[in-house]
Tab-separated table of C-alpha atoms in Angstrom:
chain	number	residue	atom	x	y	z
A	263	MET	CA	22.049	-27.545	105.300
A	264	PRO	CA	23.811	-28.289	103.053
A	265	THR	CA	27.507	-28.939	102.994
A	266	ALA	CA	30.271	-26.477	100.556
A	267	ILE	CA	33.653	-27.401	100.483
A	268	LEU	CA	35.688	-24.525	99.778
A	269	HIS	CA	38.569	-25.150	97.426
A	270	ILE	CA	40.937	-21.811	98.629
A	271	GLY	CA	44.189	-22.392	96.382
A	272	THR	CA	47.000	-22.296	96.425
A	273	GLU	CA	47.446	-20.066	93.716
A	274	LYS	CA	50.191	-23.063	91.123
A	275	THR	CA	48.717	-25.798	91.771
A	276	GLY	CA	46.128	-26.579	89.086
A	277	THR	CA	43.615	-24.318	90.463
A	278	SER	CA	42.424	-22.767	86.211
A	279	SER	CA	42.276	-26.852	85.387
A	280	LEU	CA	40.344	-27.472	88.417
A	281	GLN	CA	37.425	-24.369	87.634
A	282	ALA	CA	37.701	-25.017	84.200
A	283	PHE	CA	36.671	-29.532	85.402
A	284	PHE	CA	34.050	-27.917	87.312
A	285	LYS	CA	32.472	-24.934	84.939
A	286	GLU	CA	32.698	-27.651	81.892
A	287	ASN	CA	31.031	-30.258	83.838
A	288	ARG	CA	27.948	-28.849	86.336
A	289	ALA	CA	25.370	-30.929	84.859
A	290	GLN	CA	27.374	-34.090	85.186
A	291	LEU	CA	27.839	-33.540	88.717
A	292	LYS	CA	24.874	-32.286	90.075
A	293	ALA	CA	23.556	-36.550	88.635
A	294	LYS	CA	26.424	-37.114	91.274
A	295	GLY	CA	25.004	-34.345	94.086
A	296	PHE	CA	27.501	-31.352	93.506
A	297	HIS	CA	26.448	-28.218	92.945
A	298	TYR	CA	29.151	-25.905	90.972
A	299	PRO	CA	26.881	-22.154	91.430
A	300	ARG	CA	27.542	-18.889	90.239
A	301	PHE	CA	26.764	-16.449	91.617
A	302	ALA	CA	30.009	-16.238	92.959
A	303	GLY	CA	31.801	-16.694	89.052
A	304	MET	CA	30.953	-18.960	86.151
A	305	MET	CA	34.185	-20.702	85.926
A	306	ASN	CA	36.579	-19.007	89.254
A	307	HIS	CA	34.195	-17.729	92.319
A	308	THR	CA	36.689	-14.654	92.161
A	309	ALA	CA	33.321	-12.691	93.902
A	310	LEU	CA	33.770	-14.405	96.948
A	311	ALA	CA	37.864	-12.789	97.875
A	312	ALA	CA	36.523	-8.947	96.616
A	313	TYR	CA	33.475	-9.806	99.038
A	314	ALA	CA	35.386	-10.602	101.808
A	315	ALA	CA	38.630	-8.745	100.571
A	316	ALA	CA	39.024	-5.857	104.190
A	317	ASP	CA	36.570	-2.391	103.524
A	318	ALA	CA	39.740	-0.237	101.579
A	319	VAL	CA	40.337	-3.026	99.185
A	320	ARG	CA	40.626	-1.231	94.986
A	321	ASP	CA	41.810	-4.171	92.741
A	322	ASP	CA	41.611	-6.270	89.765
A	323	LEU	CA	38.827	-8.431	91.400
A	324	ARG	CA	36.576	-6.081	91.971
A	325	ILE	CA	37.443	-3.003	90.028
A	326	ASP	CA	36.784	-6.436	87.600
A	327	LEU	CA	32.783	-6.383	88.928
A	328	GLY	CA	32.242	-2.960	89.268
A	329	VAL	CA	32.952	-2.170	92.801
A	330	GLU	CA	34.891	1.372	92.829
A	331	ASP	CA	34.242	2.984	96.034
A	332	ALA	CA	32.680	1.966	99.131
A	333	ALA	CA	29.079	2.246	97.587
A	334	SER	CA	30.202	0.402	95.455
A	335	LEU	CA	30.649	-1.861	97.319
A	336	SER	CA	27.571	-2.010	99.709
A	337	THR	CA	25.526	-3.180	96.585
A	338	PHE	CA	28.318	-5.849	95.661
A	339	ARG	CA	28.235	-6.592	98.440
A	340	ALA	CA	24.131	-7.516	99.461
A	341	GLU	CA	23.352	-7.547	95.553
A	342	LEU	CA	25.975	-11.641	95.938
A	343	GLU	CA	24.260	-11.767	99.156
A	344	ARG	CA	21.000	-12.018	97.382
A	345	ARG	CA	22.163	-14.307	94.272
A	346	ALA	CA	23.465	-16.433	97.267
A	347	ALA	CA	20.634	-17.018	98.842
A	348	ALA	CA	17.768	-17.313	95.391
A	349	GLU	CA	20.896	-20.447	94.026
A	350	ILE	CA	21.534	-21.846	96.847
A	351	ALA	CA	18.133	-23.049	98.894
A	352	ALA	CA	17.289	-23.858	94.998
A	353	HIS	CA	19.661	-26.887	94.863
A	354	ALA	CA	18.996	-27.898	98.183
A	355	GLY	CA	20.211	-31.205	99.227
A	356	GLN	CA	23.636	-30.540	96.698
A	357	VAL	CA	26.838	-30.641	98.276
A	358	HIS	CA	27.984	-27.629	96.812
A	359	LEU	CA	32.227	-26.572	95.828
A	360	TYR	CA	32.955	-23.045	95.197
A	361	SER	CA	36.530	-22.334	93.910
A	362	ASN	CA	38.985	-18.891	94.737
A	363	GLU	CA	42.692	-19.066	94.778
A	364	HIS	CA	42.174	-15.294	95.594
A	365	CYS	CA	41.254	-16.392	98.578
A	366	SER	CA	44.293	-17.837	100.244
A	367	SER	CA	46.137	-15.378	98.388
A	368	ARG	CA	44.441	-11.801	99.078
A	369	LEU	CA	42.941	-12.876	102.394
A	370	THR	CA	45.033	-12.042	104.569
A	371	THR	CA	43.541	-10.927	107.448
A	372	THR	CA	41.282	-13.100	110.444
A	373	ASP	CA	38.909	-10.397	109.722
A	374	GLU	CA	39.107	-11.060	106.108
A	375	VAL	CA	38.381	-14.519	105.881
A	376	GLU	CA	35.629	-14.559	109.395
A	377	ARG	CA	33.845	-12.759	106.737
A	378	LEU	CA	33.973	-14.930	104.322
A	379	ARG	CA	32.397	-17.881	106.980
A	380	SER	CA	29.754	-15.511	107.855
A	381	PHE	CA	29.285	-15.681	104.295
A	382	LEU	CA	29.338	-18.976	103.957
A	383	ALA	CA	27.687	-19.418	107.450
A	384	ARG	CA	24.561	-18.672	106.428
A	385	HIS	CA	23.589	-21.470	104.655
A	386	TYR	CA	25.791	-24.202	105.763
A	387	ASP	CA	26.542	-25.037	108.450
A	388	ASP	CA	29.692	-28.511	107.789
A	389	ILE	CA	32.120	-25.258	105.271
A	390	ARG	CA	35.277	-27.339	104.641
A	391	ILE	CA	38.109	-25.988	103.442
A	392	ALA	CA	40.251	-27.687	100.223
A	393	VAL	CA	44.350	-26.920	99.943
A	394	TYR	CA	47.235	-27.664	97.912
A	395	LEU	CA	50.501	-26.764	98.964
A	396	ARG	CA	53.791	-25.893	96.603
A	397	ARG	CA	57.292	-26.164	97.053
A	398	GLN	CA	57.797	-22.275	97.504
A	399	ASP	CA	59.861	-21.935	94.237
A	400	GLN	CA	58.488	-24.140	91.940
A	401	VAL	CA	55.845	-21.821	92.405
A	402	ALA	CA	57.893	-18.287	92.418
A	403	VAL	CA	59.613	-19.422	88.436
A	404	SER	CA	56.021	-19.608	87.566
A	405	LEU	CA	54.674	-16.852	88.836
A	406	TYR	CA	56.744	-15.381	87.072
A	407	SER	CA	54.891	-15.511	83.976
A	408	THR	CA	51.508	-14.730	85.414
A	409	LEU	CA	53.690	-11.217	86.744
A	410	LEU	CA	53.770	-10.876	83.451
A	411	LYS	CA	51.571	-10.835	81.788
A	412	PHE	CA	49.581	-8.383	83.826
A	413	GLY	CA	52.134	-6.042	83.244
A	414	GLY	CA	55.098	-6.377	85.651
A	415	ASP	CA	58.111	-5.860	84.151
A	416	ARG	CA	60.831	-7.843	86.760
A	417	THR	CA	64.089	-9.058	86.136
A	418	GLU	CA	65.171	-11.517	88.680
A	419	ILE	CA	63.040	-14.084	88.369
A	420	LEU	CA	62.340	-15.554	92.074
A	421	PRO	CA	60.691	-12.546	94.056
A	422	ASP	CA	62.384	-10.827	97.679
A	423	PRO	CA	59.507	-13.026	100.386
A	424	LYS	CA	59.981	-10.431	102.276
A	425	LEU	CA	57.814	-7.969	99.772
A	426	ARG	CA	54.955	-10.758	100.936
A	427	PRO	CA	56.078	-12.622	103.307
A	428	GLY	CA	52.534	-14.818	105.149
A	429	TYR	CA	51.904	-15.442	100.857
A	430	TRP	CA	55.422	-18.075	101.080
A	431	ASN	CA	54.324	-18.740	104.829
A	432	TYR	CA	52.505	-21.909	104.293
A	433	ASP	CA	52.136	-22.124	108.862
A	434	THR	CA	51.232	-18.850	108.692
A	435	LEU	CA	48.508	-19.568	105.976
A	436	LEU	CA	46.529	-22.758	107.442
A	437	THR	CA	46.487	-21.558	111.413
A	438	LEU	CA	44.637	-18.627	109.759
A	439	TRP	CA	41.869	-20.319	108.238
A	440	ALA	CA	42.497	-23.256	111.206
A	441	ASP	CA	42.010	-20.953	113.226
A	442	VAL	CA	38.868	-19.273	111.698
A	443	PHE	CA	36.777	-22.063	110.200
A	444	GLY	CA	38.980	-25.063	112.464
A	445	ARG	CA	41.083	-26.917	112.210
A	446	ASP	CA	38.993	-30.067	111.350
A	447	ALA	CA	37.107	-28.678	108.358
A	448	ILE	CA	41.253	-28.015	106.972
A	449	VAL	CA	42.103	-30.893	104.327
A	450	PRO	CA	45.149	-30.198	103.247
A	451	ARG	CA	47.776	-31.812	100.043
A	452	ILE	CA	50.696	-32.072	98.792
A	453	PHE	CA	50.829	-30.414	94.711
A	454	ASP	CA	53.245	-32.501	93.392
A	455	ARG	CA	52.097	-34.935	89.632
A	456	ALA	CA	54.529	-37.385	91.649
A	457	GLU	CA	52.180	-37.639	94.861
A	458	LEU	CA	48.652	-36.018	92.634
A	459	ASN	CA	45.993	-38.723	91.954
A	460	GLU	CA	46.895	-40.453	88.393
A	461	GLY	CA	49.947	-37.389	88.018
A	462	SER	CA	46.824	-34.272	88.257
A	463	VAL	CA	45.204	-32.007	90.287
A	464	VAL	CA	41.313	-32.887	89.391
A	465	ARG	CA	42.361	-36.871	89.275
A	466	ASP	CA	43.691	-36.222	93.275
A	467	PHE	CA	40.466	-33.396	93.979
A	468	CYS	CA	37.176	-36.269	92.836
A	469	ALA	CA	39.790	-39.036	94.733
A	470	THR	CA	39.461	-36.995	97.816
A	471	TRP	CA	36.247	-35.421	98.342
A	472	GLY	CA	34.682	-37.798	96.530
A	473	LEU	CA	33.892	-37.270	92.926
A	474	GLY	CA	33.844	-40.039	91.650
A	475	GLY	CA	34.513	-40.738	87.756
A	476	GLY	CA	33.267	-40.440	84.303
A	477	TYR	CA	33.903	-36.483	83.800
A	478	ALA	CA	34.896	-34.924	80.175
A	479	ASP	CA	38.373	-34.320	81.126
A	480	VAL	CA	39.558	-30.922	80.547
A	481	ALA	CA	42.591	-29.386	78.790
A	482	ASN	CA	45.185	-28.903	81.665
A	483	ALA	CA	45.969	-24.963	81.473
A	484	ASN	CA	49.866	-24.180	80.738
A	485	GLU	CA	50.268	-20.574	81.981
A	486	SER	CA	53.836	-20.770	81.566
A	487	LEU	CA	55.776	-18.118	79.111
A	488	GLN	CA	58.261	-18.596	76.162
A	489	PRO	CA	61.525	-16.968	77.751
A	490	VAL	CA	61.419	-15.545	74.635
A	491	ALA	CA	58.492	-14.141	73.872
A	492	GLY	CA	57.850	-13.456	78.230
A	493	GLU	CA	61.791	-11.639	78.221
A	494	VAL	CA	59.355	-8.918	74.318
A	495	LEU	CA	55.946	-9.007	76.450
A	496	ARG	CA	58.558	-7.405	79.781
A	497	ARG	CA	59.886	-5.326	77.802
A	498	LEU	CA	56.422	-4.168	76.319
A	499	ASN	CA	55.374	-3.973	79.768
A	500	THR	CA	57.137	-0.448	80.493
A	501	ALA	CA	55.389	1.028	77.791
A	502	PHE	CA	51.903	-0.613	78.737
A	503	PRO	CA	51.988	-1.683	82.583
A	504	GLY	CA	49.125	-2.416	83.750
A	505	TYR	CA	49.215	0.069	86.936
A	506	VAL	CA	48.115	3.869	86.236
A	507	ASP	CA	48.282	5.771	88.920
A	508	GLY	CA	46.816	3.339	90.192
A	509	ASP	CA	43.630	2.361	87.950
A	510	LEU	CA	44.248	-0.515	85.233
A	511	ASN	CA	45.288	1.396	82.159
A	512	ARG	CA	42.661	0.680	80.290
A	513	MET	CA	45.372	0.954	76.875
A	514	ARG	CA	47.715	-2.406	77.639
A	515	GLY	CA	44.001	-4.630	77.302
A	516	GLU	CA	44.540	-8.483	76.083
A	517	LEU	CA	47.724	-8.019	75.666
A	518	GLY	CA	49.164	-10.621	78.673
A	519	ALA	CA	46.007	-12.706	77.934
A	520	ARG	CA	47.611	-12.567	73.828
A	521	PHE	CA	50.582	-13.488	75.266
A	522	GLY	CA	50.055	-16.518	76.802
A	523	ALA	CA	47.074	-18.028	74.741
A	524	LEU	CA	50.632	-17.732	71.464
A	525	PHE	CA	53.657	-18.642	73.397
A	526	PRO	CA	52.988	-21.782	75.647
A	527	GLY	CA	55.974	-23.538	77.760
A	528	ARG	CA	57.813	-24.122	80.102
A	529	GLY	CA	59.053	-20.449	81.766
A	530	PRO	CA	62.704	-18.781	82.811
A	531	ARG	CA	64.542	-20.990	85.464
A	532	PRO	CA	66.803	-19.083	87.964
A	533	ALA	CA	70.294	-20.962	88.247
A	534	ARG	CA	69.827	-24.657	90.532
A	535	ALA	CA	71.665	-22.246	94.077
A	536	GLU	CA	69.370	-19.765	93.736
A	537	ALA	CA	66.096	-21.961	93.744
A	538	GLU	CA	67.651	-23.223	96.948
A	539	ALA	CA	68.533	-20.081	98.279
A	540	PHE	CA	65.943	-19.319	97.542
A	541	LEU	CA	63.318	-22.139	99.146
A	542	ASP	CA	66.253	-22.598	102.195
A	543	ARG	CA	64.276	-19.809	103.393
A	544	PHE	CA	60.943	-21.715	104.777
A	545	ALA	CA	62.864	-24.618	106.060
A	546	ALA	CA	60.983	-23.455	109.515
A	547	SER	CA	57.896	-22.921	108.596
A	548	ASN	CA	57.669	-26.308	106.197
A	549	GLU	CA	59.235	-27.886	108.505
A	550	ALA	CA	55.815	-27.032	111.408
A	551	VAL	CA	53.184	-27.542	108.387
A	552	ARG	CA	55.395	-30.885	108.653
A	553	ALA	CA	54.874	-31.539	112.369
A	554	ALA	CA	51.456	-30.430	112.518
A	555	TRP	CA	49.090	-31.029	109.080
A	556	PHE	CA	51.673	-34.026	108.319
A	557	PRO	CA	53.824	-35.450	110.565
A	558	ASP	CA	53.934	-38.935	108.341
A	559	ARG	CA	55.830	-37.331	105.903
A	560	ALA	CA	59.650	-37.190	106.108
A	561	GLN	CA	59.563	-33.753	105.007
A	562	LEU	CA	57.279	-31.595	103.221
A	563	PHE	CA	58.517	-31.170	99.877
A	564	THR	CA	60.022	-33.410	97.633
A	565	VAL	CA	63.617	-32.160	97.742
A	566	GLU	CA	65.306	-32.522	94.857
A	567	PHE	CA	66.088	-29.412	92.666
A	568	ALA	CA	67.689	-31.119	89.166
A	569	GLY	CA	65.612	-30.240	87.076
A	570	TYR	CA	67.502	-26.926	87.138
A	571	PRO	CA	70.413	-25.798	85.570
A	572	ALA	CA	73.178	-24.601	86.488
A	573	THR	CA	72.965	-21.236	85.531
A	574	ALA	CA	69.777	-19.297	84.520
A	575	ASP	CA	68.332	-19.614	81.691
A	576	ALA	CA	69.029	-17.209	79.448
A	577	ARG	CA	66.772	-14.569	78.152
A	578	SER	CA	68.960	-12.458	75.282
A	579	VAL	CA	66.552	-11.752	72.616
A	580	SER	CA	67.221	-10.836	69.848
A	581	PHE	CA	66.435	-8.412	66.765
A	582	ASP	CA	64.859	-11.374	64.255
A	583	GLU	CA	63.534	-13.449	67.826
A	584	ALA	CA	61.353	-10.177	68.678
A	585	ILE	CA	59.967	-9.346	65.023
A	586	GLU	CA	58.790	-12.984	64.942
A	587	VAL	CA	57.033	-11.736	68.503
A	588	VAL	CA	56.112	-9.787	66.650
A	589	THR	CA	54.424	-10.636	63.963
A	590	ALA	CA	52.510	-13.933	65.605
A	591	LEU	CA	50.612	-10.876	67.479
A	592	TRP	CA	50.099	-8.704	64.857
A	593	HIS	CA	48.537	-11.543	62.869
A	594	GLU	CA	46.336	-12.642	66.085
A	595	THR	CA	45.847	-9.376	66.971
A	596	GLN	CA	44.288	-8.529	63.581
A	597	SER	CA	42.605	-11.424	62.886
A	598	THR	CA	40.233	-10.246	66.258
A	599	GLU	CA	39.719	-7.009	64.862
A	600	ILE	CA	39.017	-8.357	60.572
A	601	GLY	CA	36.321	-11.459	63.269
A	602	LEU	CA	35.198	-7.924	65.007
A	603	ARG	CA	34.481	-5.603	61.422
A	604	TYR	CA	32.797	-8.240	59.499
A	605	GLN	CA	30.418	-8.793	62.829
A	606	ILE	CA	29.659	-5.190	63.156
A	607	ALA	CA	28.802	-4.981	59.247
A	608	LEU	CA	26.614	-8.353	59.958
A	609	LYS	CA	24.702	-7.013	61.622
A	610	ASP	CA	24.428	-3.526	61.079
A	611	GLY	CA	22.170	-5.221	56.936
A	612	GLN	CA	20.365	-7.472	59.502
A	613	ILE	CA	19.416	-4.443	61.040
A	614	ALA	CA	18.839	-2.835	57.795
A	615	GLU	CA	16.558	-5.868	56.824
A	616	LEU	CA	14.770	-6.504	59.710
A	617	GLU	CA	13.780	-1.895	59.536
A	618	GLY	CA	12.757	-3.515	55.961
A	619	ASP	CA	16.089	-1.643	53.663
A	620	PRO	CA	16.788	-4.266	51.584
A	621	GLU	CA	19.397	-2.214	49.706
A	622	THR	CA	20.954	-1.006	52.483
A	623	ALA	CA	21.505	-4.267	54.012
A	624	ARG	CA	22.705	-5.474	50.456
A	625	ALA	CA	25.696	-2.891	50.950
A	626	ALA	CA	26.192	-3.674	54.585
A	627	TYR	CA	26.637	-7.464	53.428
A	628	HIS	CA	29.462	-6.735	50.672
A	629	ARG	CA	31.047	-4.597	52.966
A	630	ALA	CA	31.051	-7.491	54.937
A	631	LEU	CA	33.278	-9.379	52.322
A	632	ARG	CA	35.451	-6.948	51.236
A	633	ILE	CA	36.165	-6.672	54.996
A	634	ASP	CA	36.998	-10.983	55.150
A	635	PRO	CA	35.589	-12.656	51.708
A	636	GLY	CA	35.974	-16.294	53.583
A	637	ARG	CA	32.661	-16.170	55.505
A	638	ALA	CA	30.120	-16.939	54.427
A	639	ALA	CA	27.031	-15.726	56.578
A	640	ALA	CA	26.847	-12.062	55.158
A	641	ARG	CA	27.214	-14.079	51.054
A	642	LYS	CA	24.229	-16.196	52.563
A	643	ARG	CA	21.579	-13.400	53.014
A	644	LEU	CA	22.931	-11.252	49.713
A	645	ASP	CA	21.979	-14.771	47.817
A	646	ALA	CA	19.024	-14.808	49.856
A	647	LEU	CA	18.099	-10.969	49.866
A	648	SER	CA	18.892	-11.417	45.712
A	649	LEU	CA	15.703	-14.678	45.599
A	650	ALA	CA	13.424	-12.216	48.159
A	651	PRO	CA	10.041	-11.330	45.784
A	652	PRO	CA	10.013	-7.075	44.798
A	653	ARG	CA	8.592	-4.889	48.163
A	654	ALA	CA	5.217	-4.793	47.433
A	655	VAL	CA	3.713	-0.367	45.956
A	656	LEU	CA	2.114	0.842	48.847
A	657	PRO	CA	-0.981	3.178	48.613
A	658	GLU	CA	-0.231	7.135	48.756
A	659	PRO	CA	-0.492	7.968	51.428
A	660	PRO	CA	-3.912	10.491	52.257
A	661	SER	CA	-3.563	14.013	51.852
A	662	PRO	CA	-2.153	16.290	54.942
A	663	GLU	CA	-5.306	17.580	56.359
A	664	ARG	CA	-6.652	14.241	57.124
A	665	GLN	CA	-3.655	11.847	57.933
A	666	THR	CA	-3.238	10.315	61.726
A	667	VAL	CA	-0.023	9.854	63.267
A	668	THR	CA	0.132	6.411	64.854
A	669	PRO	CA	4.122	5.978	67.026
A	670	LEU	CA	5.287	3.677	65.269
A	671	PRO	CA	5.451	0.001	68.509
A	672	PRO	CA	9.011	-0.391	70.506
A	673	ARG	CA	11.699	-2.610	68.253
A	674	PRO	CA	12.691	-3.725	71.783
A	675	TRP	CA	15.446	-6.279	69.187
A	676	ARG	CA	17.328	-2.420	67.675
A	677	LYS	CA	18.630	-2.362	71.131
A	678	ARG	CA	20.263	-6.042	71.491
A	679	LEU	CA	21.420	-6.287	67.736
A	680	SER	CA	22.482	-3.140	67.068
A	681	LEU	CA	26.683	-3.185	67.782
A	682	ASN	CA	26.906	0.369	67.746
A	683	GLY	CA	27.560	0.214	71.550
A	684	LEU	CA	30.988	-1.824	69.895
A	685	ARG	CA	31.427	1.132	67.953
A	686	ARG	CA	31.942	3.626	70.572
A	687	ALA	CA	34.450	1.025	72.032
A	688	PHE	CA	36.751	0.369	69.812
A	689	GLY	CA	36.515	3.974	69.286
A	690	ARG	CA	34.635	5.096	66.620
A	691	PRO	CA	32.279	6.725	64.953
A	692	PRO	CA	28.548	4.680	64.439
A	693	HIS	CA	28.072	3.291	61.372
A	694	GLU	CA	26.004	4.892	59.418
A	695	PRO	CA	24.070	3.845	56.355
A	696	SER	CA	25.545	4.512	52.980
């Protein structure tokens, strides 16, 4: 049975960059004897945490995967087991890599971690756990931008650790996973740019687990928000929270993702004294981790706070700054909408061409050019139609008494090409050719 390496985070330790590296280098990894499975997610293996979480959990991971109730959860688990068995068998003989930071943040009980171990143990007799640990105050500061992207409106940068005690206690985390998978299976590393191999979590993981080199580079994912943009988003979140009545807020759409793409940068920082006090709350558990897992270190983390200001970063927003943010957001939103409307008109024209209706096709392509004159595809189709020979005149049909009606063959391309479903998703009626 093959070996599996399961990377469980923790959160805010370069997991997005590492997962992007795995995804973009699947072919290169395969050539070196490693496989990054697809059945649990193309980039982030979120299905692992969704599978193993307690039955009563209903969070964004499960909602995104279509799990709404007990029946759909049972179906989801059975389907994941089926797909896992097929893909793992197809790549036998390779070391399989998995990565999902939610495994460390959301699987908090022995039963949940054991459910994940049982799932993997059907296929692997050697399962290793890779985990990176980052200083808690740095995690909290980075998490604040994530909170805003997902609809939170908390004003304090540093949270109350009592609300999620297990999340911040690395001693509890490592003990839980060691009890289920065995101590020798757990390989913790310190996430500190000064200590990582070449300052990169990707390089560090490759060196630690023998993946070698020669891979395509991926850009480091900057998940923090500039302070002004973050404050604008925080206020918008009061109108468009992440959840409404316990369900995802559909009206929110891609608001957080748009802010993340438009305004990346260093997020707001608390005052130095606040950060010191926050880290001090975990002194005992960090020392327990050092003694148990890093006995050669004098301390678990380098304790240095020069990166924090004496007073917290200002987050007030002027009217002009807010207008700049909203202007950039509206420009991006409109650009996306124009692109979608153009594609709808273009597909309508292609469908009309396939149906042998050039006039309707021309009307659709002209509509596409009115939506976005700068794109070439619709113009090329119009030029092609102008060069096409005229349609042949068909013979008169037989008289009604002798006419035989033959059913038309099915047209599977219609469902694939039509974007009326996309129109409905945007709350628009299906297109009727003019």
